[in-house]
């Protein structure tokens, strides 16, 4: 099973810091955000990790190299900045992700979620599995709900954590080049094809200067 870390975003809300530093390389609690994910994925048994890059891509690739320092093999999926959005970026990387279900994690979160849970096989009647968290102050309206059978619903009781498992066909079927992940998730949710779980441990969206300051973060060394 392969994993993807979504690292192509411009980081608009963190400007001017991200004018010179890609958001995945912002340091929080002793390491760059993306380094936390790579080490956690390695600990969970993932060997091959795809990283999509766009804004300041060369800095990400220079910092992370081939992934050996983190116990993984990194495969880079290079994009033009702003060209694909989240869903389009994943679909663009499908040739590197293979035919089996894969995990995808947003680079700009900090969490203690156990990535070994992502390796649980998807049931045949599900196209995706999402990790949800209680609605944080910055997203009080939420994104999705979860019924008693573990199926994700359109009720906005929880926030999507930016962690999920997806069948490649879910992304491959979208005809547009540029699209957000919600464009394929919401129809699948409506069809009852998405399962989920609630994570009640540590989870932070490190998307604003205020969030970064609360976590004691700052720029990457060098």
mmCIF file with all atom_site columns, C-alpha atoms in Angstrom:
data_model
loop_
_atom_site.group_PDB
_atom_site.id
_atom_site.type_symbol
_atom_site.label_atom_id
_atom_site.label_alt_id
_atom_site.label_comp_id
_atom_site.label_asym_id
_atom_site.label_entity_id
_atom_site.label_seq_id
_atom_site.pdbx_PDB_ins_code
_atom_site.Cartn_x
_atom_site.Cartn_y
_atom_site.Cartn_z
_atom_site.occupancy
_atom_site.B_iso_or_equiv
_atom_site.pdbx_formal_charge
_atom_site.auth_seq_id
_atom_site.auth_comp_id
_atom_site.auth_asym_id
_atom_site.auth_atom_id
_atom_site.pdbx_PDB_model_num
ATOM 1   C CA . UNK A 1 1   ? 0.000   0.000  0.000   1.00 0.00 ? 1   UNK A CA 1
ATOM 2   C CA . UNK A 1 2   ? 1.324   3.415  -0.947  1.00 0.00 ? 2   UNK A CA 1
ATOM 3   C CA . UNK A 1 3   ? 0.696   6.771  0.681   1.00 0.00 ? 3   UNK A CA 1
ATOM 4   C CA . UNK A 1 4   ? 0.583   10.302 -0.675  1.00 0.00 ? 4   UNK A CA 1
ATOM 5   C CA . UNK A 1 5   ? 1.361   13.509 1.165   1.00 0.00 ? 5   UNK A CA 1
ATOM 6   C CA . UNK A 1 6   ? -0.342  16.533 -0.366  1.00 0.00 ? 6   UNK A CA 1
ATOM 7   C CA . UNK A 1 7   ? 2.305   19.251 -0.474  1.00 0.00 ? 7   UNK A CA 1
ATOM 8   C CA . UNK A 1 8   ? 1.623   21.337 -3.580  1.00 0.00 ? 8   UNK A CA 1
ATOM 9   C CA . UNK A 1 9   ? -0.373  24.177 -2.006  1.00 0.00 ? 9   UNK A CA 1
ATOM 10  C CA . UNK A 1 10  ? 0.718   27.804 -2.055  1.00 0.00 ? 10  UNK A CA 1
ATOM 11  C CA . UNK A 1 11  ? 0.008   28.380 1.633   1.00 0.00 ? 11  UNK A CA 1
ATOM 12  C CA . UNK A 1 12  ? -1.802  31.666 1.028   1.00 0.00 ? 12  UNK A CA 1
ATOM 13  C CA . UNK A 1 13  ? -2.992  32.040 4.630   1.00 0.00 ? 13  UNK A CA 1
ATOM 14  C CA . UNK A 1 14  ? 0.588   31.754 5.923   1.00 0.00 ? 14  UNK A CA 1
ATOM 15  C CA . UNK A 1 15  ? 2.019   34.498 3.742   1.00 0.00 ? 15  UNK A CA 1
ATOM 16  C CA . UNK A 1 16  ? 4.473   36.211 3.874   1.00 0.00 ? 16  UNK A CA 1
ATOM 17  C CA . UNK A 1 17  ? 6.258   33.205 5.457   1.00 0.00 ? 17  UNK A CA 1
ATOM 18  C CA . UNK A 1 18  ? 5.307   30.973 2.543   1.00 0.00 ? 18  UNK A CA 1
ATOM 19  C CA . UNK A 1 19  ? 6.509   33.498 -0.032  1.00 0.00 ? 19  UNK A CA 1
ATOM 20  C CA . UNK A 1 20  ? 9.975   32.088 0.581   1.00 0.00 ? 20  UNK A CA 1
ATOM 21  C CA . UNK A 1 21  ? 9.278   28.751 2.271   1.00 0.00 ? 21  UNK A CA 1
ATOM 22  C CA . UNK A 1 22  ? 6.901   25.991 1.158   1.00 0.00 ? 22  UNK A CA 1
ATOM 23  C CA . UNK A 1 23  ? 4.355   25.317 3.889   1.00 0.00 ? 23  UNK A CA 1
ATOM 24  C CA . UNK A 1 24  ? 5.300   21.612 4.306   1.00 0.00 ? 24  UNK A CA 1
ATOM 25  C CA . UNK A 1 25  ? 8.776   22.722 5.447   1.00 0.00 ? 25  UNK A CA 1
ATOM 26  C CA . UNK A 1 26  ? 7.525   24.987 8.227   1.00 0.00 ? 26  UNK A CA 1
ATOM 27  C CA . UNK A 1 27  ? 8.909   23.675 11.490  1.00 0.00 ? 27  UNK A CA 1
ATOM 28  C CA . UNK A 1 28  ? 6.618   22.703 14.355  1.00 0.00 ? 28  UNK A CA 1
ATOM 29  C CA . UNK A 1 29  ? 7.731   20.847 17.479  1.00 0.00 ? 29  UNK A CA 1
ATOM 30  C CA . UNK A 1 30  ? 11.251  20.166 16.302  1.00 0.00 ? 30  UNK A CA 1
ATOM 31  C CA . UNK A 1 31  ? 10.693  19.117 12.699  1.00 0.00 ? 31  UNK A CA 1
ATOM 32  C CA . UNK A 1 32  ? 9.146   20.256 9.430   1.00 0.00 ? 32  UNK A CA 1
ATOM 33  C CA . UNK A 1 33  ? 5.448   19.404 9.167   1.00 0.00 ? 33  UNK A CA 1
ATOM 34  C CA . UNK A 1 34  ? 6.056   16.949 6.350   1.00 0.00 ? 34  UNK A CA 1
ATOM 35  C CA . UNK A 1 35  ? 8.855   15.247 8.280   1.00 0.00 ? 35  UNK A CA 1
ATOM 36  C CA . UNK A 1 36  ? 6.406   14.365 11.053  1.00 0.00 ? 36  UNK A CA 1
ATOM 37  C CA . UNK A 1 37  ? 4.233   12.620 8.458   1.00 0.00 ? 37  UNK A CA 1
ATOM 38  C CA . UNK A 1 38  ? 7.081   10.773 6.759   1.00 0.00 ? 38  UNK A CA 1
ATOM 39  C CA . UNK A 1 39  ? 8.357   9.341  10.031  1.00 0.00 ? 39  UNK A CA 1
ATOM 40  C CA . UNK A 1 40  ? 4.847   8.364  11.130  1.00 0.00 ? 40  UNK A CA 1
ATOM 41  C CA . UNK A 1 41  ? 4.193   6.674  7.792   1.00 0.00 ? 41  UNK A CA 1
ATOM 42  C CA . UNK A 1 42  ? 7.460   4.756  8.036   1.00 0.00 ? 42  UNK A CA 1
ATOM 43  C CA . UNK A 1 43  ? 6.570   3.657  11.572  1.00 0.00 ? 43  UNK A CA 1
ATOM 44  C CA . UNK A 1 44  ? 3.221   2.456  10.231  1.00 0.00 ? 44  UNK A CA 1
ATOM 45  C CA . UNK A 1 45  ? 4.906   0.240  7.652   1.00 0.00 ? 45  UNK A CA 1
ATOM 46  C CA . UNK A 1 46  ? 4.556   2.387  4.537   1.00 0.00 ? 46  UNK A CA 1
ATOM 47  C CA . UNK A 1 47  ? 7.597   2.059  2.276   1.00 0.00 ? 47  UNK A CA 1
ATOM 48  C CA . UNK A 1 48  ? 6.669   4.158  -0.768  1.00 0.00 ? 48  UNK A CA 1
ATOM 49  C CA . UNK A 1 49  ? 5.371   7.704  -0.402  1.00 0.00 ? 49  UNK A CA 1
ATOM 50  C CA . UNK A 1 50  ? 4.277   10.004 -3.224  1.00 0.00 ? 50  UNK A CA 1
ATOM 51  C CA . UNK A 1 51  ? 4.628   13.740 -2.634  1.00 0.00 ? 51  UNK A CA 1
ATOM 52  C CA . UNK A 1 52  ? 3.092   16.242 -5.033  1.00 0.00 ? 52  UNK A CA 1
ATOM 53  C CA . UNK A 1 53  ? 5.000   19.486 -5.359  1.00 0.00 ? 53  UNK A CA 1
ATOM 54  C CA . UNK A 1 54  ? 4.360   22.798 -7.097  1.00 0.00 ? 54  UNK A CA 1
ATOM 55  C CA . UNK A 1 55  ? 5.141   26.005 -5.188  1.00 0.00 ? 55  UNK A CA 1
ATOM 56  C CA . UNK A 1 56  ? 8.889   26.120 -4.361  1.00 0.00 ? 56  UNK A CA 1
ATOM 57  C CA . UNK A 1 57  ? 9.055   22.455 -5.336  1.00 0.00 ? 57  UNK A CA 1
ATOM 58  C CA . UNK A 1 58  ? 12.833  22.468 -5.562  1.00 0.00 ? 58  UNK A CA 1
ATOM 59  C CA . UNK A 1 59  ? 13.118  23.357 -1.873  1.00 0.00 ? 59  UNK A CA 1
ATOM 60  C CA . UNK A 1 60  ? 10.945  20.433 -0.835  1.00 0.00 ? 60  UNK A CA 1
ATOM 61  C CA . UNK A 1 61  ? 12.885  17.998 -2.970  1.00 0.00 ? 61  UNK A CA 1
ATOM 62  C CA . UNK A 1 62  ? 16.223  19.355 -1.754  1.00 0.00 ? 62  UNK A CA 1
ATOM 63  C CA . UNK A 1 63  ? 15.140  19.040 1.886   1.00 0.00 ? 63  UNK A CA 1
ATOM 64  C CA . UNK A 1 64  ? 13.667  15.543 1.693   1.00 0.00 ? 64  UNK A CA 1
ATOM 65  C CA . UNK A 1 65  ? 15.748  13.893 -1.008  1.00 0.00 ? 65  UNK A CA 1
ATOM 66  C CA . UNK A 1 66  ? 14.868  10.298 -1.789  1.00 0.00 ? 66  UNK A CA 1
ATOM 67  C CA . UNK A 1 67  ? 13.328  9.712  1.630   1.00 0.00 ? 67  UNK A CA 1
ATOM 68  C CA . UNK A 1 68  ? 16.033  7.378  2.926   1.00 0.00 ? 68  UNK A CA 1
ATOM 69  C CA . UNK A 1 69  ? 16.607  9.588  5.979   1.00 0.00 ? 69  UNK A CA 1
ATOM 70  C CA . UNK A 1 70  ? 12.995  8.949  6.986   1.00 0.00 ? 70  UNK A CA 1
ATOM 71  C CA . UNK A 1 71  ? 12.829  5.250  6.194   1.00 0.00 ? 71  UNK A CA 1
ATOM 72  C CA . UNK A 1 72  ? 10.730  5.581  3.029   1.00 0.00 ? 72  UNK A CA 1
ATOM 73  C CA . UNK A 1 73  ? 11.156  5.876  -0.737  1.00 0.00 ? 73  UNK A CA 1
ATOM 74  C CA . UNK A 1 74  ? 9.826   9.198  -2.017  1.00 0.00 ? 74  UNK A CA 1
ATOM 75  C CA . UNK A 1 75  ? 8.325   9.547  -5.478  1.00 0.00 ? 75  UNK A CA 1
ATOM 76  C CA . UNK A 1 76  ? 7.674   13.140 -6.569  1.00 0.00 ? 76  UNK A CA 1
ATOM 77  C CA . UNK A 1 77  ? 4.650   14.158 -8.625  1.00 0.00 ? 77  UNK A CA 1
ATOM 78  C CA . UNK A 1 78  ? 5.468   17.586 -10.028 1.00 0.00 ? 78  UNK A CA 1
ATOM 79  C CA . UNK A 1 79  ? 2.732   20.095 -10.841 1.00 0.00 ? 79  UNK A CA 1
ATOM 80  C CA . UNK A 1 80  ? 2.410   23.653 -12.116 1.00 0.00 ? 80  UNK A CA 1
ATOM 81  C CA . UNK A 1 81  ? 1.515   25.922 -9.162  1.00 0.00 ? 81  UNK A CA 1
ATOM 82  C CA . UNK A 1 82  ? -2.248  26.376 -8.874  1.00 0.00 ? 82  UNK A CA 1
ATOM 83  C CA . UNK A 1 83  ? -3.059  24.133 -11.809 1.00 0.00 ? 83  UNK A CA 1
ATOM 84  C CA . UNK A 1 84  ? -4.745  21.078 -10.302 1.00 0.00 ? 84  UNK A CA 1
ATOM 85  C CA . UNK A 1 85  ? -6.197  21.656 -6.801  1.00 0.00 ? 85  UNK A CA 1
ATOM 86  C CA . UNK A 1 86  ? -6.306  18.791 -4.306  1.00 0.00 ? 86  UNK A CA 1
ATOM 87  C CA . UNK A 1 87  ? -8.344  16.260 -6.238  1.00 0.00 ? 87  UNK A CA 1
ATOM 88  C CA . UNK A 1 88  ? -6.599  17.001 -9.507  1.00 0.00 ? 88  UNK A CA 1
ATOM 89  C CA . UNK A 1 89  ? -3.238  16.641 -7.794  1.00 0.00 ? 89  UNK A CA 1
ATOM 90  C CA . UNK A 1 90  ? -4.139  13.191 -6.523  1.00 0.00 ? 90  UNK A CA 1
ATOM 91  C CA . UNK A 1 91  ? -5.440  12.097 -9.911  1.00 0.00 ? 91  UNK A CA 1
ATOM 92  C CA . UNK A 1 92  ? -2.272  13.376 -11.585 1.00 0.00 ? 92  UNK A CA 1
ATOM 93  C CA . UNK A 1 93  ? -0.257  11.146 -9.227  1.00 0.00 ? 93  UNK A CA 1
ATOM 94  C CA . UNK A 1 94  ? -2.279  7.962  -9.847  1.00 0.00 ? 94  UNK A CA 1
ATOM 95  C CA . UNK A 1 95  ? 0.421   6.413  -12.088 1.00 0.00 ? 95  UNK A CA 1
ATOM 96  C CA . UNK A 1 96  ? 2.770   6.576  -9.090  1.00 0.00 ? 96  UNK A CA 1
ATOM 97  C CA . UNK A 1 97  ? 0.178   5.276  -6.629  1.00 0.00 ? 97  UNK A CA 1
ATOM 98  C CA . UNK A 1 98  ? -0.703  2.046  -8.395  1.00 0.00 ? 98  UNK A CA 1
ATOM 99  C CA . UNK A 1 99  ? -3.971  0.157  -8.739  1.00 0.00 ? 99  UNK A CA 1
ATOM 100 C CA . UNK A 1 100 ? -4.666  -0.588 -5.076  1.00 0.00 ? 100 UNK A CA 1
ATOM 101 C CA . UNK A 1 101 ? -6.331  1.726  -2.537  1.00 0.00 ? 101 UNK A CA 1
ATOM 102 C CA . UNK A 1 102 ? -3.869  4.297  -1.184  1.00 0.00 ? 102 UNK A CA 1
ATOM 103 C CA . UNK A 1 103 ? -3.662  6.662  1.765   1.00 0.00 ? 103 UNK A CA 1
ATOM 104 C CA . UNK A 1 104 ? -3.465  10.452 1.382   1.00 0.00 ? 104 UNK A CA 1
ATOM 105 C CA . UNK A 1 105 ? -2.555  12.966 4.080   1.00 0.00 ? 105 UNK A CA 1
ATOM 106 C CA . UNK A 1 106 ? -2.549  16.754 3.994   1.00 0.00 ? 106 UNK A CA 1
ATOM 107 C CA . UNK A 1 107 ? 0.947   18.077 4.674   1.00 0.00 ? 107 UNK A CA 1
ATOM 108 C CA . UNK A 1 108 ? -0.318  21.049 6.696   1.00 0.00 ? 108 UNK A CA 1
ATOM 109 C CA . UNK A 1 109 ? -1.748  19.172 9.676   1.00 0.00 ? 109 UNK A CA 1
ATOM 110 C CA . UNK A 1 110 ? -0.153  17.983 12.911  1.00 0.00 ? 110 UNK A CA 1
ATOM 111 C CA . UNK A 1 111 ? -1.650  14.877 14.486  1.00 0.00 ? 111 UNK A CA 1
ATOM 112 C CA . UNK A 1 112 ? -1.029  11.813 16.616  1.00 0.00 ? 112 UNK A CA 1
ATOM 113 C CA . UNK A 1 113 ? -3.402  9.700  14.524  1.00 0.00 ? 113 UNK A CA 1
ATOM 114 C CA . UNK A 1 114 ? -2.066  6.153  14.141  1.00 0.00 ? 114 UNK A CA 1
ATOM 115 C CA . UNK A 1 115 ? -1.341  5.729  10.433  1.00 0.00 ? 115 UNK A CA 1
ATOM 116 C CA . UNK A 1 116 ? -1.297  1.934  10.787  1.00 0.00 ? 116 UNK A CA 1
ATOM 117 C CA . UNK A 1 117 ? -5.114  2.204  10.807  1.00 0.00 ? 117 UNK A CA 1
ATOM 118 C CA . UNK A 1 118 ? -4.944  3.373  7.201   1.00 0.00 ? 118 UNK A CA 1
ATOM 119 C CA . UNK A 1 119 ? -3.652  -0.058 6.183   1.00 0.00 ? 119 UNK A CA 1
ATOM 120 C CA . UNK A 1 120 ? -6.952  -1.738 7.073   1.00 0.00 ? 120 UNK A CA 1
ATOM 121 C CA . UNK A 1 121 ? -8.421  -3.002 3.757   1.00 0.00 ? 121 UNK A CA 1
ATOM 122 C CA . UNK A 1 122 ? -11.372 -1.082 2.359   1.00 0.00 ? 122 UNK A CA 1
ATOM 123 C CA . UNK A 1 123 ? -14.558 -3.161 2.247   1.00 0.00 ? 123 UNK A CA 1
ATOM 124 C CA . UNK A 1 124 ? -15.848 -3.965 -1.218  1.00 0.00 ? 124 UNK A CA 1
ATOM 125 C CA . UNK A 1 125 ? -18.802 -1.603 -0.844  1.00 0.00 ? 125 UNK A CA 1
ATOM 126 C CA . UNK A 1 126 ? -16.658 1.478  -0.050  1.00 0.00 ? 126 UNK A CA 1
ATOM 127 C CA . UNK A 1 127 ? -14.620 3.729  -2.317  1.00 0.00 ? 127 UNK A CA 1
ATOM 128 C CA . UNK A 1 128 ? -13.034 5.776  0.473   1.00 0.00 ? 128 UNK A CA 1
ATOM 129 C CA . UNK A 1 129 ? -12.444 5.924  4.206   1.00 0.00 ? 129 UNK A CA 1
ATOM 130 C CA . UNK A 1 130 ? -12.166 9.328  5.886   1.00 0.00 ? 130 UNK A CA 1
ATOM 131 C CA . UNK A 1 131 ? -10.777 10.346 9.256   1.00 0.00 ? 131 UNK A CA 1
ATOM 132 C CA . UNK A 1 132 ? -12.990 12.955 10.898  1.00 0.00 ? 132 UNK A CA 1
ATOM 133 C CA . UNK A 1 133 ? -12.349 15.150 13.932  1.00 0.00 ? 133 UNK A CA 1
ATOM 134 C CA . UNK A 1 134 ? -14.629 17.217 16.191  1.00 0.00 ? 134 UNK A CA 1
ATOM 135 C CA . UNK A 1 135 ? -15.284 20.587 14.583  1.00 0.00 ? 135 UNK A CA 1
ATOM 136 C CA . UNK A 1 136 ? -12.476 23.017 15.495  1.00 0.00 ? 136 UNK A CA 1
ATOM 137 C CA . UNK A 1 137 ? -13.085 26.733 16.110  1.00 0.00 ? 137 UNK A CA 1
ATOM 138 C CA . UNK A 1 138 ? -12.019 27.666 12.572  1.00 0.00 ? 138 UNK A CA 1
ATOM 139 C CA . UNK A 1 139 ? -14.561 25.268 10.988  1.00 0.00 ? 139 UNK A CA 1
ATOM 140 C CA . UNK A 1 140 ? -17.620 25.262 13.267  1.00 0.00 ? 140 UNK A CA 1
ATOM 141 C CA . UNK A 1 141 ? -19.968 24.336 10.421  1.00 0.00 ? 141 UNK A CA 1
ATOM 142 C CA . UNK A 1 142 ? -18.152 21.051 9.836   1.00 0.00 ? 142 UNK A CA 1
ATOM 143 C CA . UNK A 1 143 ? -17.909 18.928 6.693   1.00 0.00 ? 143 UNK A CA 1
ATOM 144 C CA . UNK A 1 144 ? -19.460 15.487 7.191   1.00 0.00 ? 144 UNK A CA 1
ATOM 145 C CA . UNK A 1 145 ? -21.326 13.277 9.626   1.00 0.00 ? 145 UNK A CA 1
ATOM 146 C CA . UNK A 1 146 ? -21.047 9.607  10.577  1.00 0.00 ? 146 UNK A CA 1
ATOM 147 C CA . UNK A 1 147 ? -23.946 7.214  11.089  1.00 0.00 ? 147 UNK A CA 1
ATOM 148 C CA . UNK A 1 148 ? -24.158 4.290  13.500  1.00 0.00 ? 148 UNK A CA 1
ATOM 149 C CA . UNK A 1 149 ? -22.875 1.903  10.830  1.00 0.00 ? 149 UNK A CA 1
ATOM 150 C CA . UNK A 1 150 ? -19.731 3.924  10.216  1.00 0.00 ? 150 UNK A CA 1
ATOM 151 C CA . UNK A 1 151 ? -20.931 5.413  6.935   1.00 0.00 ? 151 UNK A CA 1
ATOM 152 C CA . UNK A 1 152 ? -20.049 9.033  6.249   1.00 0.00 ? 152 UNK A CA 1
ATOM 153 C CA . UNK A 1 153 ? -23.079 11.261 5.771   1.00 0.00 ? 153 UNK A CA 1
ATOM 154 C CA . UNK A 1 154 ? -23.669 14.781 4.479   1.00 0.00 ? 154 UNK A CA 1
ATOM 155 C CA . UNK A 1 155 ? -24.515 16.016 7.979   1.00 0.00 ? 155 UNK A CA 1
ATOM 156 C CA . UNK A 1 156 ? -21.904 18.591 9.077   1.00 0.00 ? 156 UNK A CA 1
ATOM 157 C CA . UNK A 1 157 ? -21.205 17.162 12.522  1.00 0.00 ? 157 UNK A CA 1
ATOM 158 C CA . UNK A 1 158 ? -17.456 16.675 12.070  1.00 0.00 ? 158 UNK A CA 1
ATOM 159 C CA . UNK A 1 159 ? -14.508 18.121 10.155  1.00 0.00 ? 159 UNK A CA 1
ATOM 160 C CA . UNK A 1 160 ? -12.551 16.160 7.579   1.00 0.00 ? 160 UNK A CA 1
ATOM 161 C CA . UNK A 1 161 ? -9.072  15.700 9.055   1.00 0.00 ? 161 UNK A CA 1
ATOM 162 C CA . UNK A 1 162 ? -7.222  15.659 5.736   1.00 0.00 ? 162 UNK A CA 1
ATOM 163 C CA . UNK A 1 163 ? -6.474  11.948 6.192   1.00 0.00 ? 163 UNK A CA 1
ATOM 164 C CA . UNK A 1 164 ? -8.108  9.277  4.073   1.00 0.00 ? 164 UNK A CA 1
ATOM 165 C CA . UNK A 1 165 ? -7.892  6.121  1.991   1.00 0.00 ? 165 UNK A CA 1
ATOM 166 C CA . UNK A 1 166 ? -9.158  6.092  -1.602  1.00 0.00 ? 166 UNK A CA 1
ATOM 167 C CA . UNK A 1 167 ? -9.699  3.714  -4.462  1.00 0.00 ? 167 UNK A CA 1
ATOM 168 C CA . UNK A 1 168 ? -7.927  5.028  -7.577  1.00 0.00 ? 168 UNK A CA 1
ATOM 169 C CA . UNK A 1 169 ? -11.134 4.718  -9.616  1.00 0.00 ? 169 UNK A CA 1
ATOM 170 C CA . UNK A 1 170 ? -12.796 7.361  -7.441  1.00 0.00 ? 170 UNK A CA 1
ATOM 171 C CA . UNK A 1 171 ? -10.352 9.985  -8.735  1.00 0.00 ? 171 UNK A CA 1
ATOM 172 C CA . UNK A 1 172 ? -9.800  8.553  -12.208 1.00 0.00 ? 172 UNK A CA 1
ATOM 173 C CA . UNK A 1 173 ? -13.479 8.913  -13.106 1.00 0.00 ? 173 UNK A CA 1
ATOM 174 C CA . UNK A 1 174 ? -13.484 12.718 -12.702 1.00 0.00 ? 174 UNK A CA 1
ATOM 175 C CA . UNK A 1 175 ? -13.268 14.305 -16.190 1.00 0.00 ? 175 UNK A CA 1
ATOM 176 C CA . UNK A 1 176 ? -11.920 17.697 -15.100 1.00 0.00 ? 176 UNK A CA 1
ATOM 177 C CA . UNK A 1 177 ? -8.200  18.363 -14.777 1.00 0.00 ? 177 UNK A CA 1
ATOM 178 C CA . UNK A 1 178 ? -8.538  20.800 -11.866 1.00 0.00 ? 178 UNK A CA 1
ATOM 179 C CA . UNK A 1 179 ? -10.927 19.864 -9.065  1.00 0.00 ? 179 UNK A CA 1
ATOM 180 C CA . UNK A 1 180 ? -11.124 19.748 -5.304  1.00 0.00 ? 180 UNK A CA 1
ATOM 181 C CA . UNK A 1 181 ? -11.337 16.481 -3.427  1.00 0.00 ? 181 UNK A CA 1
ATOM 182 C CA . UNK A 1 182 ? -14.870 17.333 -2.294  1.00 0.00 ? 182 UNK A CA 1
ATOM 183 C CA . UNK A 1 183 ? -16.026 17.130 -5.916  1.00 0.00 ? 183 UNK A CA 1
ATOM 184 C CA . UNK A 1 184 ? -15.605 13.358 -5.858  1.00 0.00 ? 184 UNK A CA 1
ATOM 185 C CA . UNK A 1 185 ? -16.185 12.749 -2.167  1.00 0.00 ? 185 UNK A CA 1
ATOM 186 C CA . UNK A 1 186 ? -19.637 14.305 -1.864  1.00 0.00 ? 186 UNK A CA 1
ATOM 187 C CA . UNK A 1 187 ? -21.261 12.195 -4.630  1.00 0.00 ? 187 UNK A CA 1
ATOM 188 C CA . UNK A 1 188 ? -19.636 9.084  -3.129  1.00 0.00 ? 188 UNK A CA 1
ATOM 189 C CA . UNK A 1 189 ? -20.970 10.048 0.317   1.00 0.00 ? 189 UNK A CA 1
ATOM 190 C CA . UNK A 1 190 ? -24.457 10.539 -1.140  1.00 0.00 ? 190 UNK A CA 1
ATOM 191 C CA . UNK A 1 191 ? -24.227 7.059  -2.674  1.00 0.00 ? 191 UNK A CA 1
ATOM 192 C CA . UNK A 1 192 ? -23.245 5.516  0.664   1.00 0.00 ? 192 UNK A CA 1
ATOM 193 C CA . UNK A 1 193 ? -19.810 4.553  -0.635  1.00 0.00 ? 193 UNK A CA 1
ATOM 194 C CA . UNK A 1 194 ? -17.663 6.285  2.022   1.00 0.00 ? 194 UNK A CA 1
ATOM 195 C CA . UNK A 1 195 ? -16.890 4.959  5.500   1.00 0.00 ? 195 UNK A CA 1
ATOM 196 C CA . UNK A 1 196 ? -15.187 6.847  8.301   1.00 0.00 ? 196 UNK A CA 1
ATOM 197 C CA . UNK A 1 197 ? -13.944 7.055  11.845  1.00 0.00 ? 197 UNK A CA 1
ATOM 198 C CA . UNK A 1 198 ? -13.626 9.784  14.475  1.00 0.00 ? 198 UNK A CA 1
ATOM 199 C CA . UNK A 1 199 ? -10.193 10.744 15.790  1.00 0.00 ? 199 UNK A CA 1
ATOM 200 C CA . UNK A 1 200 ? -10.383 12.478 19.158  1.00 0.00 ? 200 UNK A CA 1
ATOM 201 C CA . UNK A 1 201 ? -6.661  12.809 19.794  1.00 0.00 ? 201 UNK A CA 1
ATOM 202 C CA . UNK A 1 202 ? -4.229  15.508 18.710  1.00 0.00 ? 202 UNK A CA 1
ATOM 203 C CA . UNK A 1 203 ? -5.102  17.241 15.458  1.00 0.00 ? 203 UNK A CA 1
ATOM 204 C CA . UNK A 1 204 ? -4.169  20.739 14.331  1.00 0.00 ? 204 UNK A CA 1
ATOM 205 C CA . UNK A 1 205 ? -4.688  22.495 11.014  1.00 0.00 ? 205 UNK A CA 1
ATOM 206 C CA . UNK A 1 206 ? -1.482  24.505 10.705  1.00 0.00 ? 206 UNK A CA 1
ATOM 207 C CA . UNK A 1 207 ? -2.868  26.883 8.119   1.00 0.00 ? 207 UNK A CA 1
ATOM 208 C CA . UNK A 1 208 ? -2.685  30.327 9.685   1.00 0.00 ? 208 UNK A CA 1
ATOM 209 C CA . UNK A 1 209 ? -0.054  32.437 11.464  1.00 0.00 ? 209 UNK A CA 1
ATOM 210 C CA . UNK A 1 210 ? -2.150  32.223 14.639  1.00 0.00 ? 210 UNK A CA 1
ATOM 211 C CA . UNK A 1 211 ? -2.242  28.421 14.543  1.00 0.00 ? 211 UNK A CA 1
ATOM 212 C CA . UNK A 1 212 ? 1.481   28.293 13.895  1.00 0.00 ? 212 UNK A CA 1
ATOM 213 C CA . UNK A 1 213 ? 2.183   30.639 16.793  1.00 0.00 ? 213 UNK A CA 1
ATOM 214 C CA . UNK A 1 214 ? 0.050   28.544 19.164  1.00 0.00 ? 214 UNK A CA 1
ATOM 215 C CA . UNK A 1 215 ? 2.137   25.509 18.283  1.00 0.00 ? 215 UNK A CA 1
ATOM 216 C CA . UNK A 1 216 ? 5.427   27.364 18.670  1.00 0.00 ? 216 UNK A CA 1
ATOM 217 C CA . UNK A 1 217 ? 6.300   26.896 15.008  1.00 0.00 ? 217 UNK A CA 1
ATOM 218 C CA . UNK A 1 218 ? 8.346   28.898 12.558  1.00 0.00 ? 218 UNK A CA 1
ATOM 219 C CA . UNK A 1 219 ? 10.456  28.645 9.464   1.00 0.00 ? 219 UNK A CA 1
ATOM 220 C CA . UNK A 1 220 ? 12.546  25.685 8.456   1.00 0.00 ? 220 UNK A CA 1
ATOM 221 C CA . UNK A 1 221 ? 16.246  25.782 9.306   1.00 0.00 ? 221 UNK A CA 1
ATOM 222 C CA . UNK A 1 222 ? 18.170  27.170 6.356   1.00 0.00 ? 222 UNK A CA 1
#
